[in-house]
Each structure stands twice: as structure tokens, then as C-alpha cells.
PDB file of C-alpha atoms in Angstrom:
ATOM      1  CA  UNK A   1     117.563  53.740  66.610  1.00  0.00           C
ATOM      2  CA  UNK A   2     117.906  57.128  67.513  1.00  0.00           C
ATOM      3  CA  UNK A   3     115.177  58.725  69.698  1.00  0.00           C
ATOM      4  CA  UNK A   4     114.573  62.532  69.787  1.00  0.00           C
ATOM      5  CA  UNK A   5     113.804  63.632  73.519  1.00  0.00           C
ATOM      6  CA  UNK A   6     111.081  66.297  73.901  1.00  0.00           C
ATOM      7  CA  UNK A   7     112.665  69.403  75.976  1.00  0.00           C
ATOM      8  CA  UNK A   8     111.087  69.608  79.361  1.00  0.00           C
ATOM      9  CA  UNK A   9     109.346  73.268  79.443  1.00  0.00           C
ATOM     10  CA  UNK A  10     110.808  75.426  81.952  1.00  0.00           C
ATOM     11  CA  UNK A  11     108.475  75.781  84.928  1.00  0.00           C
ATOM     12  CA  UNK A  12     106.064  78.333  84.920  1.00  0.00           C
ATOM     13  CA  UNK A  13     106.850  81.499  87.148  1.00  0.00           C
ATOM     14  CA  UNK A  14     105.037  81.484  90.371  1.00  0.00           C
ATOM     15  CA  UNK A  15     101.979  83.592  90.475  1.00  0.00           C
ATOM     16  CA  UNK A  16     102.396  86.918  92.445  1.00  0.00           C
ATOM     17  CA  UNK A  17     100.958  86.618  95.660  1.00  0.00           C
ATOM     18  CA  UNK A  18      98.446  89.203  96.598  1.00  0.00           C
ATOM     19  CA  UNK A  19      98.455  90.674  99.882  1.00  0.00           C
ATOM     20  CA  UNK A  20      96.144  89.400 102.931  1.00  0.00           C
ATOM     21  CA  UNK A  21      92.560  90.411 102.409  1.00  0.00           C
ATOM     22  CA  UNK A  22      92.987  91.723  98.841  1.00  0.00           C
ATOM     23  CA  UNK A  23      90.558  90.067  96.332  1.00  0.00           C
ATOM     24  CA  UNK A  24      91.644  88.085  93.412  1.00  0.00           C
ATOM     25  CA  UNK A  25      92.189  90.030  90.224  1.00  0.00           C
ATOM     26  CA  UNK A  26      88.768  90.140  88.247  1.00  0.00           C
ATOM     27  CA  UNK A  27      86.948  89.677  91.390  1.00  0.00           C
ATOM     28  CA  UNK A  28      85.842  93.309  91.393  1.00  0.00           C
ATOM     29  CA  UNK A  29      85.601  96.281  89.045  1.00  0.00           C
ATOM     30  CA  UNK A  30      88.868  97.078  87.410  1.00  0.00           C
ATOM     31  CA  UNK A  31      88.863 100.697  88.517  1.00  0.00           C
ATOM     32  CA  UNK A  32      87.937 100.090  91.964  1.00  0.00           C
ATOM     33  CA  UNK A  33      90.874  97.341  92.103  1.00  0.00           C
ATOM     34  CA  UNK A  34      93.379  99.906  90.885  1.00  0.00           C
ATOM     35  CA  UNK A  35      92.160 102.331  93.456  1.00  0.00           C
ATOM     36  CA  UNK A  36      92.310  99.931  96.157  1.00  0.00           C
ATOM     37  CA  UNK A  37      95.890  98.941  95.247  1.00  0.00           C
ATOM     38  CA  UNK A  38      96.749 102.868  95.034  1.00  0.00           C
ATOM     39  CA  UNK A  39      95.644 103.240  98.479  1.00  0.00           C
ATOM     40  CA  UNK A  40      97.857 100.701  99.840  1.00  0.00           C
ATOM     41  CA  UNK A  41     101.103 101.714  97.827  1.00  0.00           C
ATOM     42  CA  UNK A  42     100.577 105.393  98.358  1.00  0.00           C
ATOM     43  CA  UNK A  43     100.018 104.818 102.009  1.00  0.00           C
ATOM     44  CA  UNK A  44     103.231 102.642 102.184  1.00  0.00           C
ATOM     45  CA  UNK A  45     105.746 104.587  99.883  1.00  0.00           C
ATOM     46  CA  UNK A  46     104.224 108.222  99.376  1.00  0.00           C
ATOM     47  CA  UNK A  47     103.436 109.907  96.134  1.00  0.00           C
ATOM     48  CA  UNK A  48     106.978 109.883  95.070  1.00  0.00           C
ATOM     49  CA  UNK A  49     107.983 106.232  95.792  1.00  0.00           C
ATOM     50  CA  UNK A  50     104.883 105.050  94.103  1.00  0.00           C
ATOM     51  CA  UNK A  51     104.967 104.541  90.229  1.00  0.00           C
ATOM     52  CA  UNK A  52     102.084 103.825  87.982  1.00  0.00           C
ATOM     53  CA  UNK A  53     103.706 100.681  87.058  1.00  0.00           C
ATOM     54  CA  UNK A  54     103.863  99.546  90.617  1.00  0.00           C
ATOM     55  CA  UNK A  55      99.911 100.059  91.097  1.00  0.00           C
ATOM     56  CA  UNK A  56      99.371  98.342  87.582  1.00  0.00           C
ATOM     57  CA  UNK A  57     101.433  95.350  88.682  1.00  0.00           C
ATOM     58  CA  UNK A  58      99.550  95.299  91.973  1.00  0.00           C
ATOM     59  CA  UNK A  59      96.390  95.486  90.485  1.00  0.00           C
ATOM     60  CA  UNK A  60      97.133  92.877  87.731  1.00  0.00           C
ATOM     61  CA  UNK A  61      96.605  95.133  84.838  1.00  0.00           C
ATOM     62  CA  UNK A  62      98.825  96.623  82.098  1.00  0.00           C
ATOM     63  CA  UNK A  63      99.807 100.151  82.675  1.00  0.00           C
ATOM     64  CA  UNK A  64      98.054 101.018  79.506  1.00  0.00           C
ATOM     65  CA  UNK A  65      94.608  99.504  81.164  1.00  0.00           C
ATOM     66  CA  UNK A  66      95.416 101.681  84.021  1.00  0.00           C
ATOM     67  CA  UNK A  67      95.790 104.830  82.025  1.00  0.00           C
ATOM     68  CA  UNK A  68      92.276 103.884  80.404  1.00  0.00           C
ATOM     69  CA  UNK A  69      90.770 104.542  83.921  1.00  0.00           C
ATOM     70  CA  UNK A  70      92.993 107.236  85.128  1.00  0.00           C
ATOM     71  CA  UNK A  71      94.898 109.542  82.740  1.00  0.00           C
ATOM     72  CA  UNK A  72      97.933 110.241  85.109  1.00  0.00           C
ATOM     73  CA  UNK A  73      99.511 109.483  88.387  1.00  0.00           C
ATOM     74  CA  UNK A  74      98.183 112.825  89.722  1.00  0.00           C
ATOM     75  CA  UNK A  75      94.766 112.226  88.840  1.00  0.00           C
ATOM     76  CA  UNK A  76      94.724 108.657  90.482  1.00  0.00           C
ATOM     77  CA  UNK A  77      96.335 110.387  93.602  1.00  0.00           C
ATOM     78  CA  UNK A  78      93.664 112.801  93.633  1.00  0.00           C
ATOM     79  CA  UNK A  79      91.083 110.325  93.539  1.00  0.00           C
ATOM     80  CA  UNK A  80      92.699 108.404  96.334  1.00  0.00           C
ATOM     81  CA  UNK A  81      92.390 111.462  98.435  1.00  0.00           C
ATOM     82  CA  UNK A  82      88.954 111.849  97.354  1.00  0.00           C
ATOM     83  CA  UNK A  83      88.136 108.406  98.548  1.00  0.00           C
ATOM     84  CA  UNK A  84      89.659 109.210 101.795  1.00  0.00           C
ATOM     85  CA  UNK A  85      87.149 112.073 102.100  1.00  0.00           C
ATOM     86  CA  UNK A  86      84.302 110.052 101.180  1.00  0.00           C
ATOM     87  CA  UNK A  87      85.141 107.032 103.416  1.00  0.00           C
ATOM     88  CA  UNK A  88      85.607 109.418 106.361  1.00  0.00           C
ATOM     89  CA  UNK A  89      82.000 110.654 105.983  1.00  0.00           C
ATOM     90  CA  UNK A  90      80.649 107.329 105.755  1.00  0.00           C
ATOM     91  CA  UNK A  91      82.707 105.988 108.839  1.00  0.00           C
ATOM     92  CA  UNK A  92      80.760 108.410 110.994  1.00  0.00           C
ATOM     93  CA  UNK A  93      77.274 107.558 110.106  1.00  0.00           C
ATOM     94  CA  UNK A  94      77.154 105.845 113.555  1.00  0.00           C
ATOM     95  CA  UNK A  95      73.645 106.802 114.520  1.00  0.00           C
ATOM     96  CA  UNK A  96      72.187 105.426 110.965  1.00  0.00           C
ATOM     97  CA  UNK A  97      71.076 101.833 111.281  1.00  0.00           C
ATOM     98  CA  UNK A  98      71.109 101.668 107.206  1.00  0.00           C
ATOM     99  CA  UNK A  99      74.630 102.892 107.016  1.00  0.00           C
ATOM    100  CA  UNK A 100      76.050 101.077 109.973  1.00  0.00           C
ATOM    101  CA  UNK A 101      77.496  98.051 108.055  1.00  0.00           C
ATOM    102  CA  UNK A 102      79.124 100.538 105.515  1.00  0.00           C
ATOM    103  CA  UNK A 103      80.440 102.889 108.332  1.00  0.00           C
ATOM    104  CA  UNK A 104      82.383  99.879 110.089  1.00  0.00           C
ATOM    105  CA  UNK A 105      84.479  99.189 106.954  1.00  0.00           C
ATOM    106  CA  UNK A 106      85.207 102.921 106.359  1.00  0.00           C
ATOM    107  CA  UNK A 107      88.902 103.811 107.167  1.00  0.00           C
ATOM    108  CA  UNK A 108      89.292 107.463 108.386  1.00  0.00           C
ATOM    109  CA  UNK A 109      91.419 110.131 109.156  1.00  0.00           C
ATOM    110  CA  UNK A 110      90.106 112.124 111.986  1.00  0.00           C
ATOM    111  CA  UNK A 111      92.645 115.372 111.483  1.00  0.00           C
ATOM    112  CA  UNK A 112      91.831 115.857 108.002  1.00  0.00           C
ATOM    113  CA  UNK A 113      88.215 115.513 107.932  1.00  0.00           C
ATOM    114  CA  UNK A 114      86.733 116.789 111.390  1.00  0.00           C
ATOM    115  CA  UNK A 115      84.312 118.893 108.984  1.00  0.00           C
ATOM    116  CA  UNK A 116      82.567 115.800 108.163  1.00  0.00           C
ATOM    117  CA  UNK A 117      81.382 115.135 111.678  1.00  0.00           C
ATOM    118  CA  UNK A 118      78.037 116.502 111.203  1.00  0.00           C
ATOM    119  CA  UNK A 119      76.653 114.137 108.470  1.00  0.00           C
ATOM    120  CA  UNK A 120      75.611 111.870 111.303  1.00  0.00           C
ATOM    121  CA  UNK A 121      72.422 113.761 112.015  1.00  0.00           C
ATOM    122  CA  UNK A 122      73.980 115.481 115.259  1.00  0.00           C
ATOM    123  CA  UNK A 123      75.058 118.622 113.466  1.00  0.00           C
ATOM    124  CA  UNK A 124      73.214 120.803 116.079  1.00  0.00           C
ATOM    125  CA  UNK A 125      74.682 119.399 118.839  1.00  0.00           C
ATOM    126  CA  UNK A 126      78.111 119.590 117.563  1.00  0.00           C
ATOM    127  CA  UNK A 127      77.727 123.192 116.380  1.00  0.00           C
ATOM    128  CA  UNK A 128      76.644 124.343 119.777  1.00  0.00           C
ATOM    129  CA  UNK A 129      78.588 121.876 122.090  1.00  0.00           C
ATOM    130  CA  UNK A 130      82.380 121.689 121.643  1.00  0.00           C
ATOM    131  CA  UNK A 131      82.563 118.814 124.029  1.00  0.00           C
ATOM    132  CA  UNK A 132      80.002 116.875 121.990  1.00  0.00           C
ATOM    133  CA  UNK A 133      82.375 117.645 118.987  1.00  0.00           C
ATOM    134  CA  UNK A 134      85.408 116.197 120.865  1.00  0.00           C
ATOM    135  CA  UNK A 135      83.463 113.001 121.733  1.00  0.00           C
ATOM    136  CA  UNK A 136      82.497 112.351 118.124  1.00  0.00           C
ATOM    137  CA  UNK A 137      86.153 113.286 117.104  1.00  0.00           C
ATOM    138  CA  UNK A 138      87.341 110.585 119.579  1.00  0.00           C
ATOM    139  CA  UNK A 139      85.106 108.081 117.979  1.00  0.00           C
ATOM    140  CA  UNK A 140      86.738 108.843 114.700  1.00  0.00           C
ATOM    141  CA  UNK A 141      90.052 108.052 116.074  1.00  0.00           C
ATOM    142  CA  UNK A 142      88.883 104.828 117.200  1.00  0.00           C
ATOM    143  CA  UNK A 143      87.977 103.870 113.809  1.00  0.00           C
ATOM    144  CA  UNK A 144      91.451 105.313 112.581  1.00  0.00           C
ATOM    145  CA  UNK A 145      93.623 102.615 114.615  1.00  0.00           C
ATOM    146  CA  UNK A 146      91.610  99.743 112.879  1.00  0.00           C
ATOM    147  CA  UNK A 147      92.273 100.896 109.392  1.00  0.00           C
ATOM    148  CA  UNK A 148      95.926 101.681 108.516  1.00  0.00           C
ATOM    149  CA  UNK A 149      96.156 102.048 104.913  1.00  0.00           C
ATOM    150  CA  UNK A 150      93.851 105.221 104.337  1.00  0.00           C
ATOM    151  CA  UNK A 151      95.462 106.646 107.774  1.00  0.00           C
ATOM    152  CA  UNK A 152      99.033 106.310 106.109  1.00  0.00           C
ATOM    153  CA  UNK A 153      98.084 108.178 103.032  1.00  0.00           C
ATOM    154  CA  UNK A 154      97.575 111.331 105.263  1.00  0.00           C
ATOM    155  CA  UNK A 155     100.961 111.060 106.929  1.00  0.00           C
ATOM    156  CA  UNK A 156     102.614 110.141 103.417  1.00  0.00           C
ATOM    157  CA  UNK A 157     101.336 113.617 102.144  1.00  0.00           C
ATOM    158  CA  UNK A 158     102.882 115.340 104.877  1.00  0.00           C
ATOM    159  CA  UNK A 159     105.884 116.310 102.549  1.00  0.00           C
ATOM    160  CA  UNK A 160     103.426 118.222 100.603  1.00  0.00           C
ATOM    161  CA  UNK A 161     103.291 121.088 103.037  1.00  0.00           C
ATOM    162  CA  UNK A 162     106.887 122.031 101.791  1.00  0.00           C
ATOM    163  CA  UNK A 163     105.943 122.057  98.085  1.00  0.00           C
ATOM    164  CA  UNK A 164     103.162 124.207  96.793  1.00  0.00           C
ATOM    165  CA  UNK A 165     103.276 122.325  93.525  1.00  0.00           C
ATOM    166  CA  UNK A 166     102.870 118.647  94.950  1.00  0.00           C
ATOM    167  CA  UNK A 167      99.462 117.365  93.897  1.00  0.00           C
ATOM    168  CA  UNK A 168      98.463 117.144  97.604  1.00  0.00           C
ATOM    169  CA  UNK A 169      99.432 120.500  98.870  1.00  0.00           C
ATOM    170  CA  UNK A 170      96.155 122.103  98.398  1.00  0.00           C
ATOM    171  CA  UNK A 171      94.395 119.069  99.809  1.00  0.00           C
ATOM    172  CA  UNK A 172      96.553 119.135 102.842  1.00  0.00           C
ATOM    173  CA  UNK A 173      96.381 122.779 103.390  1.00  0.00           C
ATOM    174  CA  UNK A 174      92.618 122.872 103.243  1.00  0.00           C
ATOM    175  CA  UNK A 175      92.294 119.823 105.607  1.00  0.00           C
ATOM    176  CA  UNK A 176      94.569 121.475 108.075  1.00  0.00           C
ATOM    177  CA  UNK A 177      92.662 124.771 107.609  1.00  0.00           C
ATOM    178  CA  UNK A 178      89.388 123.010 108.123  1.00  0.00           C
ATOM    179  CA  UNK A 179      90.254 121.051 111.054  1.00  0.00           C
ATOM    180  CA  UNK A 180      91.751 124.095 113.007  1.00  0.00           C
ATOM    181  CA  UNK A 181      88.835 126.485 111.877  1.00  0.00           C
ATOM    182  CA  UNK A 182      86.044 123.789 112.764  1.00  0.00           C
ATOM    183  CA  UNK A 183      87.346 123.198 116.414  1.00  0.00           C
ATOM    184  CA  UNK A 184      87.933 127.048 116.854  1.00  0.00           C
ATOM    185  CA  UNK A 185      84.416 127.800 115.579  1.00  0.00           C
ATOM    186  CA  UNK A 186      83.113 125.194 117.837  1.00  0.00           C
ATOM    187  CA  UNK A 187      84.878 126.573 121.037  1.00  0.00           C
ATOM    188  CA  UNK A 188      83.580 130.182 120.118  1.00  0.00           C
ATOM    189  CA  UNK A 189      80.015 129.048 119.812  1.00  0.00           C
ATOM    190  CA  UNK A 190      80.411 127.255 123.098  1.00  0.00           C
ATOM    191  CA  UNK A 191      81.335 130.403 124.768  1.00  0.00           C
ATOM    192  CA  UNK A 192      78.130 131.970 123.269  1.00  0.00           C
ATOM    193  CA  UNK A 193      76.083 128.911 124.410  1.00  0.00           C
ATOM    194  CA  UNK A 194      77.695 129.367 128.100  1.00  0.00           C
ATOM    195  CA  UNK A 195      79.450 126.098 127.741  1.00  0.00           C
ATOM    196  CA  UNK A 196      83.150 127.446 127.540  1.00  0.00           C
ATOM    197  CA  UNK A 197      84.962 129.751 129.628  1.00  0.00           C
ATOM    198  CA  UNK A 198      85.303 133.082 127.592  1.00  0.00           C
ATOM    199  CA  UNK A 199      88.848 133.413 128.531  1.00  0.00           C
ATOM    200  CA  UNK A 200      89.817 129.924 126.480  1.00  0.00           C
ATOM    201  CA  UNK A 201      92.138 130.760 123.568  1.00  0.00           C
ATOM    202  CA  UNK A 202      90.023 129.133 121.242  1.00  0.00           C
ATOM    203  CA  UNK A 203      92.556 128.979 118.120  1.00  0.00           C
ATOM    204  CA  UNK A 204      95.566 128.190 120.182  1.00  0.00           C
ATOM    205  CA  UNK A 205      93.649 125.095 121.782  1.00  0.00           C
ATOM    206  CA  UNK A 206      92.352 124.128 118.423  1.00  0.00           C
ATOM    207  CA  UNK A 207      95.785 124.326 116.648  1.00  0.00           C
ATOM    208  CA  UNK A 208      97.258 122.535 119.549  1.00  0.00           C
ATOM    209  CA  UNK A 209      94.628 119.673 119.462  1.00  0.00           C
ATOM    210  CA  UNK A 210      95.184 119.192 115.587  1.00  0.00           C
ATOM    211  CA  UNK A 211      99.034 119.197 116.157  1.00  0.00           C
ATOM    212  CA  UNK A 212      98.932 116.780 119.115  1.00  0.00           C
ATOM    213  CA  UNK A 213      96.539 114.291 116.962  1.00  0.00           C
ATOM    214  CA  UNK A 214      98.720 114.567 114.041  1.00  0.00           C
ATOM    215  CA  UNK A 215     101.827 114.020 116.117  1.00  0.00           C
ATOM    216  CA  UNK A 216     100.704 111.030 117.935  1.00  0.00           C
ATOM    217  CA  UNK A 217      99.252 109.451 114.594  1.00  0.00           C
ATOM    218  CA  UNK A 218     102.782 109.825 113.208  1.00  0.00           C
ATOM    219  CA  UNK A 219     104.386 107.955 116.241  1.00  0.00           C
ATOM    220  CA  UNK A 220     101.779 105.365 116.037  1.00  0.00           C
ATOM    221  CA  UNK A 221     102.392 104.493 112.468  1.00  0.00           C
ATOM    222  CA  UNK A 222     106.094 104.446 113.125  1.00  0.00           C
ATOM    223  CA  UNK A 223     105.852 102.157 116.155  1.00  0.00           C
ATOM    224  CA  UNK A 224     103.422  99.764 114.294  1.00  0.00           C
ATOM    225  CA  UNK A 225     105.395  99.423 111.313  1.00  0.00           C
ATOM    226  CA  UNK A 226     106.875  96.046 110.831  1.00  0.00           C
ATOM    227  CA  UNK A 227     110.738  95.906 111.400  1.00  0.00           C
ATOM    228  CA  UNK A 228     110.521  99.411 112.816  1.00  0.00           C
ATOM    229  CA  UNK A 229     113.599 101.035 114.535  1.00  0.00           C
ATOM    230  CA  UNK A 230     111.055 102.741 116.948  1.00  0.00           C
ATOM    231  CA  UNK A 231     111.815 102.299 120.527  1.00  0.00           C
ATOM    232  CA  UNK A 232     109.110 101.441 123.037  1.00  0.00           C
ATOM    233  CA  UNK A 233     108.711 105.185 124.063  1.00  0.00           C
ATOM    234  CA  UNK A 234     106.943 105.750 120.741  1.00  0.00           C
ATOM    235  CA  UNK A 235     104.116 103.248 121.243  1.00  0.00           C
ATOM    236  CA  UNK A 236     101.084 105.129 121.824  1.00  0.00           C
ATOM    237  CA  UNK A 237      97.415 104.487 122.575  1.00  0.00           C
ATOM    238  CA  UNK A 238      96.450 107.170 120.341  1.00  0.00           C
ATOM    239  CA  UNK A 239      92.843 107.235 121.246  1.00  0.00           C
ATOM    240  CA  UNK A 240      93.539 107.108 125.125  1.00  0.00           C
ATOM    241  CA  UNK A 241      95.928 109.920 124.944  1.00  0.00           C
ATOM    242  CA  UNK A 242      93.756 112.306 122.831  1.00  0.00           C
ATOM    243  CA  UNK A 243      90.945 111.380 125.250  1.00  0.00           C
ATOM    244  CA  UNK A 244      93.082 112.275 128.294  1.00  0.00           C
ATOM    245  CA  UNK A 245      93.772 115.686 126.471  1.00  0.00           C
ATOM    246  CA  UNK A 246      90.327 116.344 125.620  1.00  0.00           C
ATOM    247  CA  UNK A 247      89.282 115.631 129.397  1.00  0.00           C
ATOM    248  CA  UNK A 248      91.975 118.013 130.400  1.00  0.00           C
ATOM    249  CA  UNK A 249      90.361 120.821 128.045  1.00  0.00           C
ATOM    250  CA  UNK A 250      87.043 120.005 129.505  1.00  0.00           C
ATOM    251  CA  UNK A 251      88.182 120.115 133.169  1.00  0.00           C
ATOM    252  CA  UNK A 252      90.048 123.509 132.608  1.00  0.00           C
ATOM    253  CA  UNK A 253      87.684 125.288 130.192  1.00  0.00           C
ATOM    254  CA  UNK A 254      84.094 123.908 130.551  1.00  0.00           C
ATOM    255  CA  UNK A 255      81.490 125.792 132.565  1.00  0.00           C
ATOM    256  CA  UNK A 256      80.154 123.559 135.698  1.00  0.00           C
ATOM    257  CA  UNK A 257      76.512 124.343 136.520  1.00  0.00           C
ATOM    258  CA  UNK A 258      75.575 123.665 140.024  1.00  0.00           C
ATOM    259  CA  UNK A 259      72.315 124.881 142.067  1.00  0.00           C
ATOM    260  CA  UNK A 260      74.173 127.228 143.943  1.00  0.00           C
ATOM    261  CA  UNK A 261      76.292 128.871 141.350  1.00  0.00           C
ATOM    262  CA  UNK A 262      75.011 128.102 137.781  1.00  0.00           C
ATOM    263  CA  UNK A 263      77.400 128.458 134.917  1.00  0.00           C
ATOM    264  CA  UNK A 264      80.569 129.174 136.764  1.00  0.00           C
ATOM    265  CA  UNK A 265      83.797 127.761 135.208  1.00  0.00           C
ATOM    266  CA  UNK A 266      85.762 124.799 136.599  1.00  0.00           C
ATOM    267  CA  UNK A 267      89.175 125.493 138.146  1.00  0.00           C
ATOM    268  CA  UNK A 268      91.975 125.111 136.114  1.00  0.00           C
TER     269      UNK A 268
END
């Protein structure tokens, strides 16, 4: 008697493994899940190196489903940048007990969003005391090194400075403008308040501070990338090095008040 064997069905394809710390598909709002995956992919591969199909696959959603929430790659990228700004603001609410838990989880980019430093309730001090502004700026950097994805987004958009038609060009220009202008204005206010030597070249120092932070951030990302080709010379303690620079600025340009000679400038 002949028997008919039933073909063994092929083994199911292994499920795609999600990255560490990412929630399972369906465990959060679809729009938020798309945005979360876009943050990671844009940070890793930049705007040009990331497709909508890549993001849809990472978010376990069809491309059509993604386009239901975001009409284009440009719109999604803009939302990623807006999210950076929003989370930067949340990250500096360190003086608010009700916002503390949220702030701890907020990735930041100190260079681009120094203008958000005043939301924590100490705007008056920051506006009149540039040394207080620098202290808060360093607090932002301390959070920066703990949250890589959104930090990488900033560096990944650097190419936009060479292309005015790039979706991130205006965003990048506004952020660089804002950072330099905020520091410059703070230094000038410090001069008026008797806290800063009037001879300090405010704009030059502001630009140098932003450029130094930008450059060290790039070196930090390069040196901490898995399988990096970076040598040990690029390994940077980003926070410690910016703190050192800030201390040097304070030593050179801050006024030192003493009983004998109030409001005299410190020696360079």
C-alpha cells in the first residue's frame, strides 16, 4: 500500500531581533514607535543613508502605514529634530521635582539648544551671569554623554551646512546662530553687571566655545563607535575638557571681588 507523505513545512523565518532596550512592536503608540526608530536610524546613518523602508522595517510597520503618520521622509526628519529640541528642554528641568524623572530620560544636545537653558526657572541668573550659564551648559553636556542616539542626530546633520536645500539646513543654522548669540549676549550682560572684563572679545569666545564643544562631541562619537578606526588620541572626556575650558575663561575674564580692590579683573 502506497502512502503519501505530507511535506514538512519550511521552518519559519526567525523573527527580526529588536535592538537592546527597544520595546516590542505594539507595546507603544505606532507614531511614537516610528519616531523612536527614526531617531536611532537617522543618528546612525544620517538623513541620506536612511530610507523610509528602513524605518518602517525597524518599527515593524508597513511603509504605507508609516506614511499614514508621516507624509514624507522630510516631515519625519523634521519631527525627529523637533523631538530633539523638546527633549533638550525637558532635560534641563533639574530644579523641578515634578519634572525630575522625565528630565533624567531626556537626551540632549547642548550645542544646538543652549537657548533652552532658561526653562528651569533660573533665567534671571543665567541672563545676568555668564558663569552660571556655563555651569548649566556643562550640566547639559553631562546628560549628553549618557544619551547617544539624539546626540548622533546633531552630528549626522552636519552635512546640511554645505547644502541650503537640505531639510536640516535651516534647523542647523538656527541652532548654531542661537548658541553663539546666546553666549555672546550673556558675556555682554556680564560686562554690564560687573562680572566680566570689558576687554573680553565676547563673540570670539562664544564662537570658540561652540566650536570646541562641537569638535569634541564629534571626536567622542567617533572614538566610542563600535569597531572604530579612531586611535586612543581621540578618546575624550567631553565634560571634563569643556569644564577645563570654562574654568580657563573664568580665570582669565571674570572679575574678582576683594575687600581691598572690589571688582578687579583676574590676571590672565
